[in-house]
Every structure is written in structure tokens, then in C-alpha cells.
XYZ file of C-alpha atoms in Angstrom:
188
model
C 89.651 141.079 74.431
C 93.344 141.294 75.416
C 93.139 137.830 77.014
C 91.430 136.437 73.923
C 94.289 137.729 71.710
C 96.859 136.049 73.991
C 94.948 132.768 73.837
C 94.710 132.897 70.031
C 98.404 133.774 69.737
C 99.356 130.955 72.135
C 97.211 128.446 70.216
C 98.811 129.527 66.942
C 102.325 129.141 68.360
C 101.528 125.702 69.753
C 100.098 124.662 66.402
C 103.139 125.889 64.450
C 105.621 124.257 66.819
C 103.648 120.991 66.776
C 103.626 121.047 62.980
C 107.384 121.697 62.875
C 108.017 118.836 65.298
C 105.807 116.488 63.279
C 107.725 117.312 60.077
C 111.218 117.034 61.578
C 112.880 113.761 60.596
C 113.571 111.347 63.411
C 117.274 111.185 64.264
C 118.980 108.143 62.747
C 120.150 105.469 65.126
C 123.760 104.439 64.972
C 124.149 101.048 63.307
C 126.710 98.265 63.790
C 127.164 95.448 61.264
C 129.692 92.854 60.186
C 130.683 91.436 56.813
C 131.664 88.308 58.787
C 128.127 87.366 59.904
C 124.637 88.886 60.011
C 123.064 90.277 63.172
C 121.513 87.376 65.092
C 123.249 84.736 62.957
C 125.637 81.952 63.936
C 129.242 83.160 64.195
C 131.568 81.294 61.787
C 134.177 79.074 63.454
C 137.179 81.216 62.410
C 136.013 83.869 64.939
C 135.522 81.354 67.763
C 137.472 79.069 70.044
C 136.569 76.237 67.649
C 139.488 77.623 65.610
C 143.084 77.101 66.732
C 143.723 80.824 66.213
C 140.473 82.815 66.265
C 140.508 86.300 64.744
C 138.220 89.242 65.392
C 135.415 89.723 62.852
C 135.155 92.743 60.577
C 132.898 95.444 62.055
C 131.506 98.610 60.491
C 129.217 101.348 61.765
C 126.976 104.031 60.338
C 125.018 107.127 61.377
C 127.575 108.282 63.923
C 126.366 111.206 66.079
C 127.886 114.642 65.488
C 130.624 115.481 67.970
C 131.970 111.926 68.238
C 135.619 112.050 69.347
C 136.191 108.332 69.931
C 134.490 104.949 70.150
C 134.526 102.217 72.770
C 133.749 98.601 71.910
C 132.753 95.878 74.351
C 132.141 92.267 73.286
C 130.767 89.981 75.957
C 128.744 86.830 76.569
C 125.746 87.888 78.681
C 124.562 84.269 78.965
C 127.255 83.515 81.564
C 127.117 84.549 85.218
C 130.703 84.229 86.391
C 131.082 82.775 89.872
C 127.398 83.456 90.628
C 127.833 87.231 90.151
C 126.483 89.796 87.708
C 129.799 89.644 85.807
C 129.774 87.950 82.422
C 132.611 86.890 80.121
C 134.438 89.826 78.541
C 135.752 88.688 75.156
C 137.044 92.006 73.855
C 137.248 95.608 74.904
C 138.737 98.460 72.913
C 138.519 102.185 73.515
C 139.887 105.409 72.046
C 139.085 104.064 68.596
C 139.436 107.271 66.530
C 136.202 109.222 66.074
C 136.728 109.352 62.304
C 136.835 105.540 62.026
C 133.908 103.767 60.373
C 135.113 100.193 60.737
C 137.544 97.709 62.217
C 139.123 95.147 59.893
C 139.011 91.419 60.415
C 141.918 90.239 62.540
C 142.711 93.295 64.664
C 146.104 92.523 66.290
C 145.875 91.323 69.900
C 148.078 93.995 71.458
C 147.563 96.498 74.279
C 147.782 99.577 72.022
C 147.347 100.017 68.282
C 149.208 102.657 66.237
C 146.014 104.746 65.863
C 145.715 105.137 69.661
C 143.154 102.380 70.210
C 143.648 100.695 73.595
C 142.747 97.018 74.168
C 142.719 96.075 77.867
C 142.754 92.516 79.155
C 139.796 90.263 78.403
C 138.524 87.579 80.792
C 141.231 85.245 79.432
C 143.844 87.737 80.729
C 145.035 88.662 77.216
C 144.909 91.956 75.360
C 142.557 92.075 72.416
C 140.016 89.632 71.038
C 139.074 86.287 72.588
C 136.868 84.174 70.316
C 133.424 82.955 71.298
C 133.691 79.745 73.287
C 130.358 78.397 74.528
C 130.250 74.684 75.289
C 128.397 72.116 73.264
C 124.848 72.258 72.130
C 123.379 75.420 73.719
C 123.776 78.711 71.862
C 125.188 81.714 73.697
C 124.533 85.246 72.465
C 127.750 87.198 71.922
C 127.081 90.913 72.064
C 129.206 93.651 70.511
C 128.318 97.088 71.899
C 129.817 100.133 70.195
C 129.607 103.476 72.007
C 130.182 106.870 70.354
C 131.851 109.173 72.882
C 132.352 112.936 73.004
C 135.857 112.482 74.441
C 138.846 110.157 74.537
C 139.232 108.156 77.731
C 142.235 108.960 79.930
C 142.861 105.297 80.740
C 145.536 102.790 79.840
C 145.615 99.128 78.869
C 145.463 98.187 82.567
C 141.902 99.572 82.834
C 139.132 97.216 83.909
C 135.706 97.084 82.299
C 134.217 98.830 85.349
C 136.768 101.648 85.033
C 136.075 102.048 81.316
C 132.305 102.115 81.880
C 132.698 104.679 84.675
C 134.895 106.888 82.471
C 132.313 106.678 79.659
C 129.503 107.881 81.939
C 128.219 111.267 80.796
C 130.097 111.057 77.474
C 127.949 108.619 75.461
C 126.460 110.191 72.323
C 125.157 106.993 70.758
C 125.218 103.214 70.960
C 124.865 100.375 68.475
C 124.628 96.634 69.103
C 125.413 93.511 67.077
C 124.647 89.992 68.311
C 126.007 86.671 67.077
C 125.289 83.155 68.331
C 127.678 80.268 68.898
C 128.116 76.896 70.582
C 130.707 74.206 70.019
C 129.481 71.234 67.989
C 129.032 67.857 69.688
C 132.239 65.826 69.907
């Protein structure tokens, strides 16, 4: 009889916890969007190397995880294997974007450090800040913006490499959002 009571009590607890789990809303996923172009769409020329002076697109994010202290942003072209390695073209990297931020404006200045503490290390073109999309003629490349919500600020400077930034982020990522745009230069 004692064993039967334990089994009934256990079954009741499992049922209640299963019901509570079924009714709990799924956590929202962090989102990343741009007023400059839609996810998966062609990137307008003003944000690419088709322009004489490309500027960074506007970016905004939603559903940031609780506890976010900073953000890190990496824009790269995964369709390129540089020098037959796993490295691709890094177009933009920024970290220590303040955790209270919900967007970046169009045309973020191409400097090593911004007044709000954001750090922009060198891109593949050996310049701080944004480097516009630059795929050759006729075949679209997929330019990927990855935004990471972090539970800390990174103790790195503008001389940090992508590998160093990724290593410092390890164990501190609370959420991630992705935006993809496509681009290729028009035929001459």
C-alpha cells in the first residue's frame, strides 16, 4: 500500500510538471533586421563596393536575453575560402556594443573605437569598421551579419583578431541572431 501511494504521488507530480511545461511559453529568439534591406534580399549598392564610399546598413535587434551586458557583431562572406583555408572574408567586426543598445544607425563611423565603448577591429581589408560587400560579377554571395548577446564586455582592444574575439566570447553567449543579404557586381 505504501509503494502504491508513492507511485500515485510520483505520477501526479510528473503529470503536473508536464502540464506546466506544456503551458510555459517558448522563449523568444533574438531577432536581427535592417531598414536598409530585408533578410535574404539583395543589398543595395550604397552598402557595397559598387559605391565609391560604401556605408554600413542600419541594423536593429529585438528579444534580447536578460543579463545581456554587451553585443558583438560579425559580418562576413562565407562563400569565400581565403587562400584555400577555412577563413572567409571579414567585412566588419564590432564588440562591446552597449547591452542597452537596440540598433546601430546607417553609416557607423569607420574608427577603431566609438564614444559608447564599441570597438571595431581591422577587417580583411586592413581597415577599422565596415567594408562593403564586394563579390565579383554575376554570382551572388551571401553576406552574413551575426549578432551575439554577451553576459560580459570583452577585455580586448582594436588590435584583436576574429579568432581572439570568438575565443573571448566562448562561454558568454546568451543569444544569437542572424541577417543575410545577397550581392554581386553587375556585368561591366
